[in-house]
PDB file of C-alpha atoms in Angstrom:
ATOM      1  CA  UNK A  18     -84.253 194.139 131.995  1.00  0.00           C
ATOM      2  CA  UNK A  19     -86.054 194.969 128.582  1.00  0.00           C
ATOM      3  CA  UNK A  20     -83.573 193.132 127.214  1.00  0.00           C
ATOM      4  CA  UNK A  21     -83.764 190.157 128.783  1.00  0.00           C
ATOM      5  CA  UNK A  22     -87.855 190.528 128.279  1.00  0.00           C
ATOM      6  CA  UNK A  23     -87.192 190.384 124.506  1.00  0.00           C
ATOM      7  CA  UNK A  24     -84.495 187.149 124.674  1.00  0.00           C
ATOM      8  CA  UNK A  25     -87.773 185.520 126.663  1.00  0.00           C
ATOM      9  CA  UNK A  26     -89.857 186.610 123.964  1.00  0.00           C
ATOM     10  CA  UNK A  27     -87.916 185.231 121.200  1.00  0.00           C
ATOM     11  CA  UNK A  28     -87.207 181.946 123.041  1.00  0.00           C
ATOM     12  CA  UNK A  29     -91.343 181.447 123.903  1.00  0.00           C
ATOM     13  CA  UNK A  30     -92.029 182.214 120.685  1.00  0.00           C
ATOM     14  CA  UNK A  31     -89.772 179.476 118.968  1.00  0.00           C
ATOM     15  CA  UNK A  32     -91.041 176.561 121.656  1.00  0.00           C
ATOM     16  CA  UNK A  33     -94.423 177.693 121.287  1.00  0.00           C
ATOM     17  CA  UNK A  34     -93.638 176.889 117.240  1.00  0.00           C
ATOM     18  CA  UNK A  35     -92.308 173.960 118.212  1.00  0.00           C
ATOM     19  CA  UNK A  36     -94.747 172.862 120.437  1.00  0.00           C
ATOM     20  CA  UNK A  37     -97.858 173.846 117.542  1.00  0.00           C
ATOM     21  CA  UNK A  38     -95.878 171.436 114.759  1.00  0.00           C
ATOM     22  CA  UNK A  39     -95.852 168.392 117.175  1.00  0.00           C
ATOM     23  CA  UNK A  40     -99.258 169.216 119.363  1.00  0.00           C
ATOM     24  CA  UNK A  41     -98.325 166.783 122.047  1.00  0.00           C
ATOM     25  CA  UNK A  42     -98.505 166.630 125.864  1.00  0.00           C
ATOM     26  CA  UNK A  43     -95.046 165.116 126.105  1.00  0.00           C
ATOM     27  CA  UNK A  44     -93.396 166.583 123.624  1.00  0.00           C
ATOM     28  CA  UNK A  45     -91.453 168.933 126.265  1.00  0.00           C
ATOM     29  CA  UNK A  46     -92.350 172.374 123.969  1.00  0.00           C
ATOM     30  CA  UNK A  47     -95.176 173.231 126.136  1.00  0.00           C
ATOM     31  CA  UNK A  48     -93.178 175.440 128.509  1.00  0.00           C
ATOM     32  CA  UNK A  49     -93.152 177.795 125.489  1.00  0.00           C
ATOM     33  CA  UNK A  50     -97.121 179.169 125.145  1.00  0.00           C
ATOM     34  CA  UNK A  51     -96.753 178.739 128.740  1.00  0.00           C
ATOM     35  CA  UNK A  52     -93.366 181.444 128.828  1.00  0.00           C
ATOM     36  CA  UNK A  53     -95.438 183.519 125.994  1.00  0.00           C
ATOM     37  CA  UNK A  54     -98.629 183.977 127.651  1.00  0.00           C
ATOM     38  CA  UNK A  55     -97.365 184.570 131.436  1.00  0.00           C
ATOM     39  CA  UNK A  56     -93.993 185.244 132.036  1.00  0.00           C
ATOM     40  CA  UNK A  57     -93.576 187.241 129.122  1.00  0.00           C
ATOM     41  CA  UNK A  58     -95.927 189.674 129.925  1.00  0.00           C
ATOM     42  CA  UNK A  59     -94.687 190.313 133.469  1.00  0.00           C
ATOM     43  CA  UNK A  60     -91.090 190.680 132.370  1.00  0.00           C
ATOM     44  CA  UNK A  61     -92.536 193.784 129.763  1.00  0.00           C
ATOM     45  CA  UNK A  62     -94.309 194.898 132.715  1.00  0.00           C
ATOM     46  CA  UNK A  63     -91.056 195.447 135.056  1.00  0.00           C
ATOM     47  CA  UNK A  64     -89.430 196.455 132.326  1.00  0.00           C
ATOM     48  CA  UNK A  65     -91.027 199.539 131.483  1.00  0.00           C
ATOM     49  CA  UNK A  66     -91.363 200.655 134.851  1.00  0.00           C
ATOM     50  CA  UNK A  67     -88.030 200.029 135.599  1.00  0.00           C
ATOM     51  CA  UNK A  68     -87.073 202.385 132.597  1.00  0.00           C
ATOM     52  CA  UNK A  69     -89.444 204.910 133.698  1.00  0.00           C
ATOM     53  CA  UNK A  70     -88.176 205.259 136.748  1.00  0.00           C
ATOM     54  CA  UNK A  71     -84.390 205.229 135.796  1.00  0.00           C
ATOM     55  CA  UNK A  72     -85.653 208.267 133.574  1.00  0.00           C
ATOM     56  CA  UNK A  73     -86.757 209.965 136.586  1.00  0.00           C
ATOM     57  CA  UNK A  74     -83.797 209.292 138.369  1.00  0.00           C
ATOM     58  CA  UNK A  75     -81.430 210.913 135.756  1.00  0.00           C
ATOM     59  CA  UNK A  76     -84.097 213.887 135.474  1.00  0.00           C
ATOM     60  CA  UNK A  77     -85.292 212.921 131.832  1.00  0.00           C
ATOM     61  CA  UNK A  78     -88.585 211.106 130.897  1.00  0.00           C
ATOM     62  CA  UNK A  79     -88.823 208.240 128.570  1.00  0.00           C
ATOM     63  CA  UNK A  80     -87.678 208.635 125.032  1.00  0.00           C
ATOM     64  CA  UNK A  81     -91.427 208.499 123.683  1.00  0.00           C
ATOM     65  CA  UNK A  82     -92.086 211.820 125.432  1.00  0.00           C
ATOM     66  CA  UNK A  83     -89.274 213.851 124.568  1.00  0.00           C
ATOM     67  CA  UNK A  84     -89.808 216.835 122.849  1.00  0.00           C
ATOM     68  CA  UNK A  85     -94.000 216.174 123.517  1.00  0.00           C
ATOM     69  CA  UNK A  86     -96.026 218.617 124.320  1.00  0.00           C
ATOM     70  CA  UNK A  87     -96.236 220.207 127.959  1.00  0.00           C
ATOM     71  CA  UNK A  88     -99.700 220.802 129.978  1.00  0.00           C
ATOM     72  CA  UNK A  89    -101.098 221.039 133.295  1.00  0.00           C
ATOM     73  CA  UNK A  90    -101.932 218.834 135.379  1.00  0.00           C
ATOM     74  CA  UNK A  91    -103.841 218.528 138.759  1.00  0.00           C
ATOM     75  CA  UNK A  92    -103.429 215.867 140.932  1.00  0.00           C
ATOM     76  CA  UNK A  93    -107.058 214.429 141.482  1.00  0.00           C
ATOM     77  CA  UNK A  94    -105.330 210.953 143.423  1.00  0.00           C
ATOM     78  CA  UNK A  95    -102.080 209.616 144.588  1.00  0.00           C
ATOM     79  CA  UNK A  96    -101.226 205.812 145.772  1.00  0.00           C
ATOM     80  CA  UNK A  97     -98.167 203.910 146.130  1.00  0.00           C
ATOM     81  CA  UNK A  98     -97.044 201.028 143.833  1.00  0.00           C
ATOM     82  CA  UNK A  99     -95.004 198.605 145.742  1.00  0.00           C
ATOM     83  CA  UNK A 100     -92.362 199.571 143.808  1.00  0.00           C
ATOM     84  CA  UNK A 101     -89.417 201.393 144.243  1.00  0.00           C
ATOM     85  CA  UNK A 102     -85.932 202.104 142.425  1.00  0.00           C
ATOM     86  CA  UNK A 103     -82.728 202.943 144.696  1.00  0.00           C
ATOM     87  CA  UNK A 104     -85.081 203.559 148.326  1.00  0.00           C
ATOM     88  CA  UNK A 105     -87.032 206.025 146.137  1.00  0.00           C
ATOM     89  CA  UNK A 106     -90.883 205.018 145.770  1.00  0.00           C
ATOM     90  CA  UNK A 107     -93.083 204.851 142.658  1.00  0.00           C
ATOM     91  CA  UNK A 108     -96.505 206.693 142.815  1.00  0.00           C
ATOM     92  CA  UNK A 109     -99.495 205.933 140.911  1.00  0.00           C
ATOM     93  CA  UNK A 110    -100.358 209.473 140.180  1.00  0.00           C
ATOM     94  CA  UNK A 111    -104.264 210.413 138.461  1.00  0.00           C
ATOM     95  CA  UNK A 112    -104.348 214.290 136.750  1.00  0.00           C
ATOM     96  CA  UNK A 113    -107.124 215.933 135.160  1.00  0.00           C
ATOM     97  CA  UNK A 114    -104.755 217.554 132.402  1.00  0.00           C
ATOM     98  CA  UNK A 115    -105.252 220.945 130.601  1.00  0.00           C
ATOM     99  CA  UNK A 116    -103.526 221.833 127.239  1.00  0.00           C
ATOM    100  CA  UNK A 117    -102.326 224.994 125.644  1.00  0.00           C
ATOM    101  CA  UNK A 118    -105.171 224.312 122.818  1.00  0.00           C
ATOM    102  CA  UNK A 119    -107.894 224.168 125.454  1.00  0.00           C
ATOM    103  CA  UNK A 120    -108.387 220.853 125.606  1.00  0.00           C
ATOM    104  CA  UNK A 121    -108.940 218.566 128.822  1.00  0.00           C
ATOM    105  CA  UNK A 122    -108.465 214.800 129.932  1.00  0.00           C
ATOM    106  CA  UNK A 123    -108.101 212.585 132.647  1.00  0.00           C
ATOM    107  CA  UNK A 124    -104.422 210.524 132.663  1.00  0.00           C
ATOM    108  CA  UNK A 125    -102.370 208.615 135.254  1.00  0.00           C
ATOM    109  CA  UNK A 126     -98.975 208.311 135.161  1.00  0.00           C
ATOM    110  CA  UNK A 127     -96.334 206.447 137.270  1.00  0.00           C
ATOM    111  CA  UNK A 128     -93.501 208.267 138.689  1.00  0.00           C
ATOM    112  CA  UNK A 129     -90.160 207.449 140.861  1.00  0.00           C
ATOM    113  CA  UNK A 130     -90.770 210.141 143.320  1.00  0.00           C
ATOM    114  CA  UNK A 131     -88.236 211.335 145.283  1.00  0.00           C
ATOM    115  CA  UNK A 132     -88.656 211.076 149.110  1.00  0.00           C
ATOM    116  CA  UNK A 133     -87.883 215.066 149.570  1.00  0.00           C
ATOM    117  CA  UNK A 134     -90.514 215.572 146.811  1.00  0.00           C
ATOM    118  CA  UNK A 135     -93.309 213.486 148.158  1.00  0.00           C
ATOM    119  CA  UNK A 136     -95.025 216.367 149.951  1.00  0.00           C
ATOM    120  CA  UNK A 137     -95.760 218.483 146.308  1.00  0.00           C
ATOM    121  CA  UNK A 138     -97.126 215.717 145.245  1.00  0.00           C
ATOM    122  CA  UNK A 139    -101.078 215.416 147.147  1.00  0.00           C
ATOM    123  CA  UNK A 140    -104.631 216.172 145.274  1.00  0.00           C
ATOM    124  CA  UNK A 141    -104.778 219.268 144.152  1.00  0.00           C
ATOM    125  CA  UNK A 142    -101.288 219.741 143.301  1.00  0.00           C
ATOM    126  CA  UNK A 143    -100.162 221.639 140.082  1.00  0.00           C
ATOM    127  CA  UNK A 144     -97.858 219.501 138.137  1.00  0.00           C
ATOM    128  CA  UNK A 145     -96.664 220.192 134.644  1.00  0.00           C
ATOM    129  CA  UNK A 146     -96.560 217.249 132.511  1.00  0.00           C
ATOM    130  CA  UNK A 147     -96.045 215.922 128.971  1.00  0.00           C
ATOM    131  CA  UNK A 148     -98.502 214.528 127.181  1.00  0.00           C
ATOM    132  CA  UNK A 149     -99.119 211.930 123.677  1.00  0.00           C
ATOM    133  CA  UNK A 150    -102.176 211.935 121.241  1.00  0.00           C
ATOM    134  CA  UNK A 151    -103.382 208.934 122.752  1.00  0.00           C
ATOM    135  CA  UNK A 152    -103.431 210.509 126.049  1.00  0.00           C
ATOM    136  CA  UNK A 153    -100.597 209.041 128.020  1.00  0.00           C
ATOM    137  CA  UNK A 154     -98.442 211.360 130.351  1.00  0.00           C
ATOM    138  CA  UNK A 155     -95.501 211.532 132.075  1.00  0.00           C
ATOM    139  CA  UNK A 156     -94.125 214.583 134.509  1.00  0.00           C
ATOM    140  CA  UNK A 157     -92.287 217.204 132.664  1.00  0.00           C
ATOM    141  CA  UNK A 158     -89.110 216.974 135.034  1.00  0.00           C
ATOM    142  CA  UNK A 159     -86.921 217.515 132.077  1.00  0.00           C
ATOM    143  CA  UNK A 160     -88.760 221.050 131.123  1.00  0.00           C
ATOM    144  CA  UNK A 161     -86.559 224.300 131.340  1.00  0.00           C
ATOM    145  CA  UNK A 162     -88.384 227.160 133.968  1.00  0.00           C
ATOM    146  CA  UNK A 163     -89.299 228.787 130.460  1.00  0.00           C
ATOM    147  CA  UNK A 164     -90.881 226.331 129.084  1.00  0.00           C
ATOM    148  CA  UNK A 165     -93.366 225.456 132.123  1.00  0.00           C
ATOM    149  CA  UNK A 166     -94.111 229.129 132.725  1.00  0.00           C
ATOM    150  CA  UNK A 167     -94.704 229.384 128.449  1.00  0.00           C
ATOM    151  CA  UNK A 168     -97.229 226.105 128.631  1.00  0.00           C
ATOM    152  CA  UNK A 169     -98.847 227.945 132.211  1.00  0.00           C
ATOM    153  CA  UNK A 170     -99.550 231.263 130.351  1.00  0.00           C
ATOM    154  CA  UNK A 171    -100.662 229.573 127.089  1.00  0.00           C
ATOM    155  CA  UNK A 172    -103.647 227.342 129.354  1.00  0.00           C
ATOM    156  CA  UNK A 173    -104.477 229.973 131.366  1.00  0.00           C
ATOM    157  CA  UNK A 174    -105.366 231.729 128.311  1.00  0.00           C
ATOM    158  CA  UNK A 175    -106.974 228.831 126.894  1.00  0.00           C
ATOM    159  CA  UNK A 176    -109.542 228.833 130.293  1.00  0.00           C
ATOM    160  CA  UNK A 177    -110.117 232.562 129.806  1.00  0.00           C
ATOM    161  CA  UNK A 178    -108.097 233.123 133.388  1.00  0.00           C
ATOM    162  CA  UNK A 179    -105.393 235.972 131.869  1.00  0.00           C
ATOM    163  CA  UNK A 180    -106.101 238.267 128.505  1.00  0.00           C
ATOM    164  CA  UNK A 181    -104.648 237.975 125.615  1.00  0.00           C
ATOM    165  CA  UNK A 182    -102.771 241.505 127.020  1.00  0.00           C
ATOM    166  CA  UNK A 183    -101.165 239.710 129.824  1.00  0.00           C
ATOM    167  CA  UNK A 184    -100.199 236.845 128.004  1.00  0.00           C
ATOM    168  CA  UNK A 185     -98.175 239.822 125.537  1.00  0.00           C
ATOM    169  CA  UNK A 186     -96.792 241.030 129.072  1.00  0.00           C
ATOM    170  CA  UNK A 187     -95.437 238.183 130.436  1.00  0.00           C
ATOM    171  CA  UNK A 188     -93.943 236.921 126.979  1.00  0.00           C
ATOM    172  CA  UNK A 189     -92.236 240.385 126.083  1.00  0.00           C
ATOM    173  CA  UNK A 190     -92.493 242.579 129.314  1.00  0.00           C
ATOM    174  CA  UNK A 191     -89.142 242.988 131.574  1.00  0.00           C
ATOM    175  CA  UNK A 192     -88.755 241.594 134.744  1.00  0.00           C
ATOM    176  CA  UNK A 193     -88.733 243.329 137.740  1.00  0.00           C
ATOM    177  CA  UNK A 194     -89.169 242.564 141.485  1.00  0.00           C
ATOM    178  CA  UNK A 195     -91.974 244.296 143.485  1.00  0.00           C
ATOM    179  CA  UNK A 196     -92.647 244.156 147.354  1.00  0.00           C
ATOM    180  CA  UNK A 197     -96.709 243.789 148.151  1.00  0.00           C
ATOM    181  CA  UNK A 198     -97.488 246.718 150.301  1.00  0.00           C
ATOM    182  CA  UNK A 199    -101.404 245.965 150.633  1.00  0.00           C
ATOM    183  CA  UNK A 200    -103.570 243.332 149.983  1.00  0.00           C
ATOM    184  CA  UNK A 201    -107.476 243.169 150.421  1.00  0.00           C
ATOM    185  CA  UNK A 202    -109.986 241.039 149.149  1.00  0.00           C
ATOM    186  CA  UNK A 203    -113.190 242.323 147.641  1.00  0.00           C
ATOM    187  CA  UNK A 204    -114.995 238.896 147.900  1.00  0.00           C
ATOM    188  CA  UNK A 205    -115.623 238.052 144.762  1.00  0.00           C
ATOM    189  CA  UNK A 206    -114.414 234.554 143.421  1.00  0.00           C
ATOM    190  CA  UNK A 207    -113.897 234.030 139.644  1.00  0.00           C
ATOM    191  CA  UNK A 208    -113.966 230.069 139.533  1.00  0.00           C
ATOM    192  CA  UNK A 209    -111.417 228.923 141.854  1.00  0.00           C
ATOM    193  CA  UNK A 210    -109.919 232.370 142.363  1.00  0.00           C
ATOM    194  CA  UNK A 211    -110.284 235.245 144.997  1.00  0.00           C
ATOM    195  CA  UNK A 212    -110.287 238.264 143.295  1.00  0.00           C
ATOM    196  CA  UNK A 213    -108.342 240.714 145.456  1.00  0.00           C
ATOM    197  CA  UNK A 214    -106.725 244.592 145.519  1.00  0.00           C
ATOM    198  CA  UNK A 215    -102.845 244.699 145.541  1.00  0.00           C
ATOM    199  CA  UNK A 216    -100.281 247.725 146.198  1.00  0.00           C
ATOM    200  CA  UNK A 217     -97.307 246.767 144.591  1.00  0.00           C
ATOM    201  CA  UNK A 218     -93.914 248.505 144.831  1.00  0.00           C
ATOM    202  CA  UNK A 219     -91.829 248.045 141.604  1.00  0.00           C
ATOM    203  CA  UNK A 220     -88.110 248.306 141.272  1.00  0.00           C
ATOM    204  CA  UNK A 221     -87.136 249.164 137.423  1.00  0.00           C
ATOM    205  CA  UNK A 222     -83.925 247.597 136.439  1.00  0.00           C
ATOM    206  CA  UNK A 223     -82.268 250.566 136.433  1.00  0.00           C
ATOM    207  CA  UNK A 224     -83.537 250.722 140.786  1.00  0.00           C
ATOM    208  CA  UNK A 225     -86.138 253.474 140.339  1.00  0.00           C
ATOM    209  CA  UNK A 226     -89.625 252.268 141.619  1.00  0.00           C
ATOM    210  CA  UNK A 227     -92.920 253.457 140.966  1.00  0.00           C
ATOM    211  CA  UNK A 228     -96.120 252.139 143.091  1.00  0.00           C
ATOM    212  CA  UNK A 229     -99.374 250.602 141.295  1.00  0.00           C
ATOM    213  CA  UNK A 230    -102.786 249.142 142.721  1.00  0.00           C
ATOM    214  CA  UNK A 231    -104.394 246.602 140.650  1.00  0.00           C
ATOM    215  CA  UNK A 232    -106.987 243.820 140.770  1.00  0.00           C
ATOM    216  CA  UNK A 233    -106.116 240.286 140.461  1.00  0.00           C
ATOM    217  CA  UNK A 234    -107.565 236.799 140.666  1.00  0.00           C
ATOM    218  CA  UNK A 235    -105.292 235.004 142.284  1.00  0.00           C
ATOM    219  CA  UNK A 236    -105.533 231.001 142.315  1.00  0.00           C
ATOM    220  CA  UNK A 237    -105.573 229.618 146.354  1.00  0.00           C
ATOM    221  CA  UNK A 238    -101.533 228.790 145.647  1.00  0.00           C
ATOM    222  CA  UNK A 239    -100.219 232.590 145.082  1.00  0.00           C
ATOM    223  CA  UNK A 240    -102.444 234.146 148.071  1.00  0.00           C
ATOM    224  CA  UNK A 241     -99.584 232.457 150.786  1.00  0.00           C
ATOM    225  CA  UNK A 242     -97.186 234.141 148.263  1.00  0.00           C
ATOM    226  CA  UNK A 243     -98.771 238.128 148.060  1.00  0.00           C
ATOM    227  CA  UNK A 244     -99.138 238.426 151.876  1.00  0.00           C
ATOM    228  CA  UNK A 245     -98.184 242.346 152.319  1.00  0.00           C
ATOM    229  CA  UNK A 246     -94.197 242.462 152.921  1.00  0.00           C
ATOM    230  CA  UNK A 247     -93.603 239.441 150.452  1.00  0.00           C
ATOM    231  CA  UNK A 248     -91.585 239.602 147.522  1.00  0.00           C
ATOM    232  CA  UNK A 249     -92.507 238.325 144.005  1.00  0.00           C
ATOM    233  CA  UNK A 250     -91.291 238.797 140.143  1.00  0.00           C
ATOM    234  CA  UNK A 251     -93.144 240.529 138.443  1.00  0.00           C
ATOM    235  CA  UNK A 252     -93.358 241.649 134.412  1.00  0.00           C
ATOM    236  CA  UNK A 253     -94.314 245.196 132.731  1.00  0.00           C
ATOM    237  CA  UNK A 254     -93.810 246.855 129.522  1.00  0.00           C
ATOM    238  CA  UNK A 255     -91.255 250.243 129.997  1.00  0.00           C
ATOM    239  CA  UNK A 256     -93.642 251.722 127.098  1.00  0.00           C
ATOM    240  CA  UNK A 257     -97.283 250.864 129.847  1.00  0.00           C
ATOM    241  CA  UNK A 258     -96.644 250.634 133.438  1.00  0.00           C
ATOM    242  CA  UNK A 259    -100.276 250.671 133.766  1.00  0.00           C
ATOM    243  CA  UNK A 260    -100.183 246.978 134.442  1.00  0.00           C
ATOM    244  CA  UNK A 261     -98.241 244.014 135.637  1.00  0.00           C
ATOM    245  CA  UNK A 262     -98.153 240.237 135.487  1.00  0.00           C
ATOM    246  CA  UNK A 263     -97.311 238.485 138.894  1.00  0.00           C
ATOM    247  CA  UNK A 264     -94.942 235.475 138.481  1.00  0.00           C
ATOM    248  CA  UNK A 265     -95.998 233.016 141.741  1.00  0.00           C
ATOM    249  CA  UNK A 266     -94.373 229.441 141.372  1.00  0.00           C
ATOM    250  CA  UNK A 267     -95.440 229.298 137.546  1.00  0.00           C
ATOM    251  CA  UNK A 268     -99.118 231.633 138.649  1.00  0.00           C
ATOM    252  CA  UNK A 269     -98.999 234.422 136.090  1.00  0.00           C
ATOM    253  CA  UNK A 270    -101.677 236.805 137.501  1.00  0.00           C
TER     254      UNK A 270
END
């Protein structure tokens, strides 16, 4: 399709030459300003989000974002396009992005959604994405699990929501797997987050466990996931098991 855009392009642009040396009504050029300003456009138009949405098809993103930066997005609206590639539909998706460097914008993107995947995607969602200088984005669907949990710990560092200690914890500590025994809420709220007291149970790699109560302020996402009797990953450091970090679907805690 782009390529078949550019042909258009190429053949508008020599009519509309030919049209601006003999400035006629008749002279039978005119279709080319005509092709340039209006077809032209629209055949750019599908274009693009026809390659976008191939990309999401294959599970890559467009070639200008690869290798860009990753950051966090929540979904503040989703609508439909119209459009759709292979029964799958394209959303018109609005974040409010945050970065690893602190920073924060508002971007929309346009994504082939899958129709399994069209429940994650609703306001307030948590969706990584990648991101350009100029502010475009595009979902990070090509991202490895450790690079979305690296970009996760590095903004909630950035909004004060971890220490600089659990950041070292989750980048260096060993993973375990820990069973919640208790949970109970103290009723404080730290921005979005209920601050609550967990009992963990910890199984070292080598299947010796030792128990541990600490306070956490959990975004509304991980509460479903530290209900007493669930089981989450966790990270501590062997050398001070006097804390841990609580992996939840990309939640360190």
């Amino acid at each position: 399709m782009k390529a078949l855009a550019w042909i258009a392009l190429a053949v508008s642009l020599v009519c509309t030459g030919l049209y601006v040396t003999d400035s006629t009504w008749e002279n039978g050029w005119m279709f080319g300003p005509i092709l340039l300003v209006s077809v032209v456009p629209i055949l750019f138009s599908i274009a693009n989000k026809l390659d976008g949405g191939l990309a999401a098809l294959r599970g890559t993103v467009p070639r200008a974002f690869r290798d860009a930066p990753i950051g966090i997005g929540t979904v503040v609206s989703v609508s439909r396009t119209g459009l759709t590639v292979n029964d799958q539909p394209q959303l018109e998706i609005e974040l409010n992005v945050d970065t690893p460097n602190g920073l924060t914008f508002r971007a929309t993107t346009r994504q082939i959604v899958d129709l399994m995947e069209l429940g994650a995607v609703h306001p307030g969602a948590v969706l990584p994405v990648r991101y350009l200088p100029d502010g475009q984005v595009t979902l990070a669907i090509d991202a490895s699990r450790d690079e979305l949990q690296t970009a996760f710990d590095r903004v909630q560092l950035s909004k004060g929501l971890i220490t600089p200690k659990q950041l070292h914890i989750t980048e260096h500590g060993v993973d375990a797997q820990a069973v919640i025994l208790a949970m109970a809420p103290t009723g404080e709220i730290r921005g979005d987050r209920a601050v609550v007291n967990l009992t963990l149970r910890i199984t070292r790699p080598n299947h010796t466990m030792f128990d541990l109560i600490q306070q956490k302020a959990l975004p509304p996402s991980a509460i479903a996931q530290t209900q007493p009797g669930s089981a989450v990953r966790v990270r501590y450091l062997p050398q001070d098991e006097s804390e841990v970090t609580i992996l939840t679907a990309l939640t360190p805690s």
